[in-house]
Short mmCIF file of C-alpha atoms in Angstrom, two decimals:
data_model
loop_
_atom_site.label_atom_id
_atom_site.label_comp_id
_atom_site.label_asym_id
_atom_site.label_seq_id
_atom_site.Cartn_x
_atom_site.Cartn_y
_atom_site.Cartn_z
CA UNK A 1 80.13 143.83 144.23
CA UNK A 2 83.14 145.27 145.94
CA UNK A 3 86.04 147.20 144.56
CA UNK A 4 88.59 144.37 144.40
CA UNK A 5 85.85 142.08 143.03
CA UNK A 6 85.19 144.84 140.21
CA UNK A 7 89.02 145.24 139.60
CA UNK A 8 89.59 141.38 139.27
CA UNK A 9 86.84 141.14 136.99
CA UNK A 10 88.44 143.49 134.85
CA UNK A 11 91.80 142.10 134.76
CA UNK A 12 91.19 138.51 134.46
CA UNK A 13 89.68 138.80 130.74
CA UNK A 14 92.79 141.09 129.83
CA UNK A 15 94.90 138.51 131.52
CA UNK A 16 92.94 135.66 129.49
CA UNK A 17 93.47 137.74 126.15
CA UNK A 18 97.18 138.22 126.51
CA UNK A 19 97.73 134.87 127.71
CA UNK A 20 96.21 133.87 124.16
CA UNK A 21 98.20 136.18 121.97
CA UNK A 22 101.36 134.98 123.63
CA UNK A 23 100.44 131.70 123.20
CA UNK A 24 99.81 132.77 119.32
CA UNK A 25 102.73 134.49 119.16
CA UNK A 26 104.92 131.93 120.00
CA UNK A 27 103.09 129.37 117.55
CA UNK A 28 104.01 132.05 115.05
CA UNK A 29 107.32 131.57 113.05
CA UNK A 30 108.85 133.50 110.61
CA UNK A 31 110.63 133.17 107.01
CA UNK A 32 114.14 132.39 107.83
CA UNK A 33 115.86 131.17 104.30
CA UNK A 34 114.50 130.68 100.86
CA UNK A 35 116.67 128.33 98.58
CA UNK A 36 114.88 127.52 95.66
CA UNK A 37 111.81 126.31 96.33
CA UNK A 38 112.32 125.25 99.61
CA UNK A 39 111.32 127.51 102.81
CA UNK A 40 113.23 127.05 106.35
CA UNK A 41 111.35 128.70 109.20
CA UNK A 42 111.83 129.11 112.65
CA UNK A 43 108.79 127.72 114.02
CA UNK A 44 108.14 126.35 117.69
CA UNK A 45 105.40 124.14 116.61
CA UNK A 46 104.98 121.87 113.37
CA UNK A 47 104.10 118.68 112.47
CA UNK A 48 104.88 116.84 108.80
CA UNK A 49 101.87 117.30 106.58
CA UNK A 50 100.44 120.80 107.96
CA UNK A 51 99.22 123.56 106.00
CA UNK A 52 100.79 126.73 107.04
CA UNK A 53 99.67 130.54 106.29
CA UNK A 54 102.50 132.61 104.88
CA UNK A 55 101.59 136.45 105.48
CA UNK A 56 103.78 139.48 104.83
CA UNK A 57 103.27 141.90 107.33
CA UNK A 58 103.88 145.06 104.55
CA UNK A 59 102.46 143.71 101.53
CA UNK A 60 99.75 141.67 102.79
CA UNK A 61 100.64 138.94 100.32
CA UNK A 62 99.22 135.60 101.85
CA UNK A 63 100.07 132.42 100.48
CA UNK A 64 99.89 128.41 101.95
CA UNK A 65 102.79 126.17 102.37
CA UNK A 66 103.17 122.91 103.59
CA UNK A 67 105.40 121.44 106.06
CA UNK A 68 107.93 118.47 104.52
CA UNK A 69 110.40 118.26 106.72
CA UNK A 70 112.12 119.57 110.34
CA UNK A 71 115.26 120.27 110.66
CA UNK A 72 116.79 121.13 114.23
CA UNK A 73 114.48 124.33 115.17
CA UNK A 74 113.75 124.70 111.60
CA UNK A 75 110.44 123.73 110.02
CA UNK A 76 110.91 123.09 106.22
CA UNK A 77 108.38 124.06 103.76
CA UNK A 78 107.17 123.76 100.21
CA UNK A 79 104.84 126.83 98.98
CA UNK A 80 101.66 125.75 97.24
CA UNK A 81 101.83 128.56 94.89
CA UNK A 82 104.61 131.41 93.50
CA UNK A 83 106.88 132.45 96.22
CA UNK A 84 107.68 135.74 94.39
CA UNK A 85 107.26 138.47 97.11
CA UNK A 86 107.98 136.56 100.33
CA UNK A 87 110.57 138.43 102.30
CA UNK A 88 112.34 137.89 105.64
CA UNK A 89 109.60 139.64 107.35
CA UNK A 90 107.16 137.01 106.37
CA UNK A 91 104.89 135.28 109.27
CA UNK A 92 104.49 131.47 109.23
CA UNK A 93 101.08 130.69 110.87
CA UNK A 94 100.62 126.95 111.58
CA UNK A 95 97.01 125.69 110.92
CA UNK A 96 97.37 122.56 112.46
CA UNK A 97 95.12 120.98 109.91
CA UNK A 98 96.40 119.25 106.89
CA UNK A 99 95.17 120.05 103.40
CA UNK A 100 91.51 119.36 102.34
CA UNK A 101 89.68 119.80 99.09
CA UNK A 102 85.77 120.94 98.82
CA UNK A 103 84.00 117.93 97.34
CA UNK A 104 80.22 117.59 95.73
CA UNK A 105 78.19 117.47 92.67
CA UNK A 106 79.07 121.02 92.02
CA UNK A 107 82.41 119.78 90.75
CA UNK A 108 80.96 117.66 87.73
CA UNK A 109 81.90 119.39 84.62
CA UNK A 110 84.16 121.95 86.16
CA UNK A 111 88.52 122.11 85.81
CA UNK A 112 89.91 122.70 89.23
CA UNK A 113 93.27 123.37 90.32
CA UNK A 114 95.41 121.08 92.78
CA UNK A 115 94.08 123.33 95.72
CA UNK A 116 90.32 123.48 94.85
CA UNK A 117 89.96 126.68 92.93
CA UNK A 118 88.19 126.63 89.55
CA UNK A 119 90.40 127.60 86.49
CA UNK A 120 87.21 127.57 83.88
CA UNK A 121 86.44 131.34 85.08
CA UNK A 122 83.30 130.59 86.98
CA UNK A 123 82.88 130.22 90.63
CA UNK A 124 81.68 126.73 92.43
CA UNK A 125 77.89 126.61 92.72
CA UNK A 126 78.02 126.49 96.71
CA UNK A 127 75.09 124.58 97.16
CA UNK A 128 76.70 121.39 95.37
CA UNK A 129 79.25 121.35 97.86
CA UNK A 130 78.94 118.50 100.23
CA UNK A 131 82.09 119.10 102.35
CA UNK A 132 85.70 118.37 102.26
CA UNK A 133 87.99 115.32 101.97
CA UNK A 134 91.39 115.23 103.13
CA UNK A 135 93.82 115.42 100.04
CA UNK A 136 96.04 112.55 101.39
CA UNK A 137 94.23 109.48 102.70
CA UNK A 138 94.54 106.19 103.88
CA UNK A 139 93.20 103.38 101.47
CA UNK A 140 89.98 101.28 102.50
CA UNK A 141 91.19 98.42 104.81
CA UNK A 142 91.98 94.81 102.50
CA UNK A 143 89.48 92.81 104.34
CA UNK A 144 86.50 96.24 103.71
CA UNK A 145 87.06 96.03 100.07
CA UNK A 146 84.23 94.13 98.18
CA UNK A 147 85.17 91.70 95.32
CA UNK A 148 85.88 92.56 91.89
CA UNK A 149 83.25 90.96 89.87
CA UNK A 150 81.74 92.87 86.86
CA UNK A 151 83.90 94.02 83.49
CA UNK A 152 84.47 98.10 83.32
CA UNK A 153 83.38 98.93 79.51
CA UNK A 154 85.83 101.20 77.85
CA UNK A 155 84.24 101.42 74.69
CA UNK A 156 87.75 100.54 73.17
CA UNK A 157 87.64 97.53 71.07
CA UNK A 158 91.21 96.28 71.62
CA UNK A 159 90.76 97.11 75.27
CA UNK A 160 87.16 95.49 76.01
CA UNK A 161 87.66 92.60 73.91
CA UNK A 162 91.62 91.42 74.42
CA UNK A 163 92.40 93.31 77.61
CA UNK A 164 88.91 93.81 79.53
CA UNK A 165 89.41 96.12 82.53
CA UNK A 166 87.03 94.99 85.43
CA UNK A 167 85.10 97.62 87.83
CA UNK A 168 87.98 98.63 90.52
CA UNK A 169 90.98 97.62 88.30
CA UNK A 170 93.94 99.41 88.15
CA UNK A 171 95.59 99.57 84.68
CA UNK A 172 98.71 101.51 83.20
CA UNK A 173 99.01 102.76 79.94
CA UNK A 174 102.96 102.27 79.25
CA UNK A 175 104.33 104.45 76.02
CA UNK A 176 106.92 106.55 74.78
CA UNK A 177 106.29 109.73 74.03
CA UNK A 178 104.20 110.73 70.79
CA UNK A 179 102.20 107.41 70.81
CA UNK A 180 99.00 108.46 71.59
CA UNK A 181 98.65 108.19 75.45
CA UNK A 182 96.58 111.19 76.33
CA UNK A 183 94.25 110.23 72.82
CA UNK A 184 93.56 106.75 73.96
CA UNK A 185 92.45 108.44 77.67
CA UNK A 186 90.52 111.07 76.04
CA UNK A 187 88.72 108.32 73.95
CA UNK A 188 88.39 106.17 76.86
CA UNK A 189 86.71 109.28 78.79
CA UNK A 190 84.12 109.45 76.01
CA UNK A 191 83.30 105.96 75.51
CA UNK A 192 83.45 104.60 79.40
CA UNK A 193 80.22 103.46 80.81
CA UNK A 194 81.39 104.95 84.65
CA UNK A 195 79.15 106.95 86.31
CA UNK A 196 81.49 109.76 87.21
CA UNK A 197 84.89 110.14 85.30
CA UNK A 198 87.78 111.97 87.28
CA UNK A 199 90.76 113.25 85.30
CA UNK A 200 94.18 114.44 86.81
CA UNK A 201 96.22 116.27 84.14
CA UNK A 202 99.71 116.29 86.27
CA UNK A 203 102.44 118.12 84.42
CA UNK A 204 100.53 118.75 81.26
CA UNK A 205 101.95 121.68 78.66
CA UNK A 206 99.37 124.42 79.43
CA UNK A 207 97.96 124.40 76.01
CA UNK A 208 96.72 120.79 76.53
CA UNK A 209 94.33 121.29 79.23
CA UNK A 210 92.12 123.48 77.01
CA UNK A 211 92.64 120.82 74.44
CA UNK A 212 91.72 117.92 76.27
CA UNK A 213 88.62 119.60 77.58
CA UNK A 214 86.95 121.10 74.55
CA UNK A 215 88.65 118.87 71.58
CA UNK A 216 89.20 115.25 73.13
CA UNK A 217 86.93 114.98 75.86
CA UNK A 218 84.05 116.83 74.26
CA UNK A 219 80.85 118.12 75.73
CA UNK A 220 79.67 114.43 76.72
CA UNK A 221 82.53 113.44 78.47
CA UNK A 222 82.98 116.30 80.24
CA UNK A 223 79.32 116.76 81.83
CA UNK A 224 80.11 113.86 84.13
CA UNK A 225 83.87 114.29 84.79
CA UNK A 226 85.56 116.46 87.12
CA UNK A 227 89.24 117.69 85.82
CA UNK A 228 92.14 118.26 88.26
CA UNK A 229 95.05 119.90 86.16
CA UNK A 230 98.02 121.08 87.74
CA UNK A 231 100.38 122.28 84.51
CA UNK A 232 104.35 121.96 84.21
CA UNK A 233 105.16 125.37 84.97
CA UNK A 234 103.41 124.92 88.22
CA UNK A 235 105.76 124.03 91.87
CA UNK A 236 106.53 120.74 92.13
CA UNK A 237 104.14 120.01 95.61
CA UNK A 238 101.31 121.18 93.52
CA UNK A 239 101.77 118.82 90.79
CA UNK A 240 102.10 115.97 93.67
CA UNK A 241 98.81 117.49 95.13
CA UNK A 242 96.88 117.20 91.79
CA UNK A 243 97.15 113.51 91.84
CA UNK A 244 96.17 113.36 95.32
CA UNK A 245 93.24 115.58 94.97
CA UNK A 246 91.98 113.73 91.95
CA UNK A 247 92.23 110.50 93.91
CA UNK A 248 90.53 112.30 97.24
CA UNK A 249 87.23 113.27 94.61
CA UNK A 250 87.16 110.11 93.14
CA UNK A 251 87.01 108.64 96.80
CA UNK A 252 84.25 110.90 97.47
CA UNK A 253 81.92 109.85 94.38
CA UNK A 254 82.75 106.23 95.23
CA UNK A 255 81.80 106.59 98.71
CA UNK A 256 78.58 107.49 97.26
CA UNK A 257 78.05 104.30 95.50
CA UNK A 258 79.07 105.53 92.22
CA UNK A 259 81.37 103.22 89.81
CA UNK A 260 84.20 106.15 88.81
CA UNK A 261 86.88 106.04 86.32
CA UNK A 262 90.01 107.80 87.75
CA UNK A 263 92.12 108.51 84.59
CA UNK A 264 95.84 110.11 85.63
CA UNK A 265 97.85 111.69 82.82
CA UNK A 266 100.68 111.11 83.70
CA UNK A 267 101.96 109.53 86.80
CA UNK A 268 105.67 109.54 85.35
CA UNK A 269 105.66 113.63 85.91
CA UNK A 270 104.01 112.82 89.70
CA UNK A 271 107.06 111.05 90.28
CA UNK A 272 109.30 113.51 89.07
CA UNK A 273 107.78 116.64 91.13
CA UNK A 274 107.89 114.10 94.36
CA UNK A 275 111.75 113.48 93.21
CA UNK A 276 112.21 117.34 93.02
CA UNK A 277 110.44 117.49 96.25
CA UNK A 278 112.80 114.72 97.86
CA UNK A 279 116.26 116.25 96.82
CA UNK A 280 115.35 119.85 97.67
CA UNK A 281 114.64 118.47 101.43
CA UNK A 282 118.03 116.37 101.31
CA UNK A 283 117.27 113.04 100.51
CA UNK A 284 120.10 111.35 99.08
CA UNK A 285 119.26 109.84 95.90
CA UNK A 286 119.16 105.71 94.99
CA UNK A 287 117.74 104.40 91.52
CA UNK A 288 118.52 106.69 88.96
CA UNK A 289 118.35 110.25 91.08
CA UNK A 290 115.16 109.15 92.53
CA UNK A 291 115.04 109.31 96.40
CA UNK A 292 113.60 106.33 98.75
CA UNK A 293 110.84 108.28 99.86
CA UNK A 294 109.12 107.63 95.94
CA UNK A 295 108.92 104.42 95.94
CA UNK A 296 106.48 104.57 99.33
CA UNK A 297 104.78 107.20 97.61
CA UNK A 298 104.01 105.38 94.83
CA UNK A 299 101.70 102.48 96.29
CA UNK A 300 100.29 104.98 98.93
CA UNK A 301 98.70 106.70 96.03
CA UNK A 302 98.05 103.95 93.97
CA UNK A 303 96.05 101.77 96.80
CA UNK A 304 93.56 104.21 97.26
CA UNK A 305 91.90 103.11 94.00
CA UNK A 306 90.31 100.06 93.87
CA UNK A 307 86.54 98.51 95.26
CA UNK A 308 85.24 99.82 98.21
CA UNK A 309 82.44 98.84 100.42
CA UNK A 310 80.13 100.28 98.03
CA UNK A 311 80.93 101.86 94.86
CA UNK A 312 84.49 101.46 92.91
CA UNK A 313 87.39 103.19 91.39
CA UNK A 314 88.84 102.03 88.50
CA UNK A 315 92.36 103.96 87.82
CA UNK A 316 93.96 104.17 84.33
CA UNK A 317 97.67 105.58 84.55
CA UNK A 318 99.40 106.66 81.77
CA UNK A 319 103.42 106.52 82.27
CA UNK A 320 105.73 107.80 80.25
CA UNK A 321 108.67 105.05 79.69
CA UNK A 322 112.16 105.80 78.48
CA UNK A 323 113.47 103.24 76.10
CA UNK A 324 111.51 99.67 76.63
CA UNK A 325 111.37 100.22 80.25
CA UNK A 326 113.26 97.69 81.16
CA UNK A 327 116.21 100.17 82.93
CA UNK A 328 113.22 102.56 83.97
CA UNK A 329 112.61 102.24 88.05
CA UNK A 330 109.47 104.45 87.75
CA UNK A 331 107.85 102.13 85.04
CA UNK A 332 108.84 98.98 86.86
CA UNK A 333 107.65 100.21 90.04
CA UNK A 334 104.35 100.84 88.76
CA UNK A 335 103.87 97.75 86.58
CA UNK A 336 104.55 95.72 89.61
CA UNK A 337 101.96 97.77 91.68
CA UNK A 338 99.09 97.64 89.50
CA UNK A 339 96.54 95.26 88.37
CA UNK A 340 97.36 95.39 84.49
CA UNK A 341 99.75 97.03 81.53
CA UNK A 342 98.86 98.11 78.08
CA UNK A 343 101.92 98.81 75.92
CA UNK A 344 101.68 101.12 73.43
CA UNK A 345 103.82 100.33 70.49
CA UNK A 346 105.96 103.05 68.54
CA UNK A 347 105.96 101.10 65.47
CA UNK A 348 102.26 100.85 65.40
CA UNK A 349 101.93 104.35 65.77
CA UNK A 350 104.15 104.93 63.04
CA UNK A 351 102.26 102.50 60.62
CA UNK A 352 99.28 105.01 61.72
CA UNK A 353 97.92 102.09 63.39
CA UNK A 354 95.90 103.45 66.74
CA UNK A 355 95.17 102.93 69.39
CA UNK A 356 98.39 101.82 69.11
CA UNK A 357 98.23 98.76 71.40
CA UNK A 358 100.62 96.13 71.55
CA UNK A 359 98.51 93.32 72.55
CA UNK A 360 100.87 90.64 72.89
CA UNK A 361 103.02 92.50 75.61
CA UNK A 362 99.92 93.86 77.36
CA UNK A 363 97.86 92.06 80.08
CA UNK A 364 94.94 92.21 81.96
CA UNK A 365 95.04 90.66 85.35
CA UNK A 366 91.62 90.35 86.14
CA UNK A 367 89.96 89.63 82.47
CA UNK A 368 89.47 85.82 83.31
CA UNK A 369 87.69 86.95 86.41
CA UNK A 370 84.84 89.08 85.12
CA UNK A 371 84.33 88.02 80.96
CA UNK A 372 82.37 84.99 79.92
CA UNK A 373 84.00 81.23 78.68
CA UNK A 374 82.72 82.57 75.39
CA UNK A 375 84.64 85.68 75.51
CA UNK A 376 87.61 83.87 76.94
CA UNK A 377 87.98 81.41 74.32
CA UNK A 378 87.50 83.92 71.75
CA UNK A 379 90.25 86.16 73.06
CA UNK A 380 92.65 83.55 73.72
CA UNK A 381 92.13 82.21 69.79
CA UNK A 382 92.68 86.08 68.48
CA UNK A 383 95.88 86.28 70.64
CA UNK A 384 97.04 82.93 69.42
CA UNK A 385 96.94 83.91 65.83
CA UNK A 386 98.48 87.37 66.52
CA UNK A 387 101.18 85.25 67.94
CA UNK A 388 101.58 82.91 64.97
CA UNK A 389 101.97 85.86 62.47
CA UNK A 390 104.38 87.81 64.65
CA UNK A 391 106.95 84.59 64.67
CA UNK A 392 106.32 84.17 60.50
CA UNK A 393 105.85 87.69 59.84
CA UNK A 394 109.40 88.42 58.79
CA UNK A 395 109.33 85.09 56.25
CA UNK A 396 106.18 86.18 55.05
CA UNK A 397 107.41 90.08 53.94
CA UNK A 398 110.53 87.96 52.31
CA UNK A 399 108.59 85.81 50.24
CA UNK A 400 110.20 82.75 52.03
CA UNK A 401 106.82 81.52 53.91
CA UNK A 402 105.58 78.41 52.05
CA UNK A 403 101.56 78.22 52.65
CA UNK A 404 100.20 74.84 53.82
CA UNK A 405 103.26 73.87 56.14
CA UNK A 406 100.89 74.56 59.09
CA UNK A 407 97.37 75.02 58.85
CA UNK A 408 97.51 77.60 62.36
CA UNK A 409 100.01 79.83 60.55
CA UNK A 410 98.11 79.79 57.30
CA UNK A 411 94.84 80.67 59.32
CA UNK A 412 96.85 83.72 61.41
CA UNK A 413 97.94 85.01 58.03
CA UNK A 414 94.85 85.00 56.35
CA UNK A 415 92.61 86.98 59.11
CA UNK A 416 95.48 89.34 60.12
CA UNK A 417 94.24 91.71 57.99
CA UNK A 418 90.87 91.19 59.64
CA UNK A 419 92.22 91.45 63.31
CA UNK A 420 94.20 94.49 62.71
CA UNK A 421 90.75 96.24 61.25
CA UNK A 422 89.33 95.15 64.58
CA UNK A 423 92.45 96.63 66.73
CA UNK A 424 92.12 99.95 64.70
CA UNK A 425 89.55 102.43 65.65
CA UNK A 426 88.86 105.80 65.06
CA UNK A 427 89.03 108.81 67.66
CA UNK A 428 86.00 109.84 69.76
CA UNK A 429 84.00 106.58 68.84
CA UNK A 430 82.51 104.34 71.06
CA UNK A 431 81.96 100.82 70.39
CA UNK A 432 79.11 99.02 72.28
CA UNK A 433 80.47 95.69 74.07
CA UNK A 434 78.15 93.91 72.40
CA UNK A 435 79.21 94.68 69.11
CA UNK A 436 82.77 94.16 69.97
CA UNK A 437 82.26 90.46 71.15
CA UNK A 438 80.13 89.65 67.99
CA UNK A 439 83.21 91.05 65.80
CA UNK A 440 85.53 88.81 67.93
CA UNK A 441 83.23 85.64 67.30
CA UNK A 442 83.46 86.26 63.42
CA UNK A 443 87.36 86.53 63.59
CA UNK A 444 87.74 83.61 65.96
CA UNK A 445 84.90 80.86 64.31
CA UNK A 446 84.54 82.34 60.52
#
């Protein structure tokens, strides 16, 4: 090799290395402004939804943030964690990737964060990790979904009997605070015949996570469940990601051919976290202070549940209502998007009637598709008797109703105690569907 060739052999690798380092420096930005939880960074190249690493050169503290907006030559980021320790020297390094979460059988029986980190004190078994799924994903194409044709047993008489849920259906549990939404979800987790249960605890109180795991779901319910938790003290972006991460995990098990129950408690706090993000990034508020981006985010989340080519995701979403819900834009929007709604009554809860399901206000839009003719007739008969009793209940209480004036109303009055006994059910008790149908037959025909 000549002397020139030898010198070129030394120069070219160094030149290439210098070019790579220079390109890396150009892609790396720096924090310029922090306002509340919003970070503005000077970043030459950034994409919406991209995850960036934030590294402080002095403290070596490292955290992740997501790009949620672009303004002039600045990228607007939301940190996935606490921002304490950030400085004007913090470097912002784009990863050119969106957030993904580890999935696999190792997640069963575990409690994890929205980022996929274990919260129950033990590492994940890496041999049970099958790979990664994107946290934000498109729903299955409409024409590639299988038809809904089978019921999903939830173990709750009032639901299985009068508001039957189908595999792949999406149902909202609507109610004011304190009517038992979380307890009902826990009882469903205990009593359902789903293959896998994925539970998203979004914005819950810190003490409620362990209570749900150990007291409400129980050992048997937890063994086939994955719990994704982001408590109320976590950043808004993490609460939003908890809902999407739980949905991504449910999608993995659905793609394995499993029938998955996705229980989200609650989607109202997802909406409020989405509002925080929208307002902080400069979006103008619209209905009741919610930015328009929320009403685009809700269907993107909810449409991911449902039947797939194989397997299904049955979605149960608890909704915290303001008043009767008629002036609550979130409750109104969710009710329009879902395939059924179950209203929980404050009045029934005050009477110690649990689960406090207001059967007459509730409706399963797919019940008629998946139940037998006999089941449909008996459920309709019981609802008719409940409706007739509701019409004359006040007259009966004050002694103004005269028995014998209407045979159907007399029957409703005579059977209302049996109907209420059927609708009441102790917590952590599971009712088999065959027994539920037998009790309905006796009430309807005897």
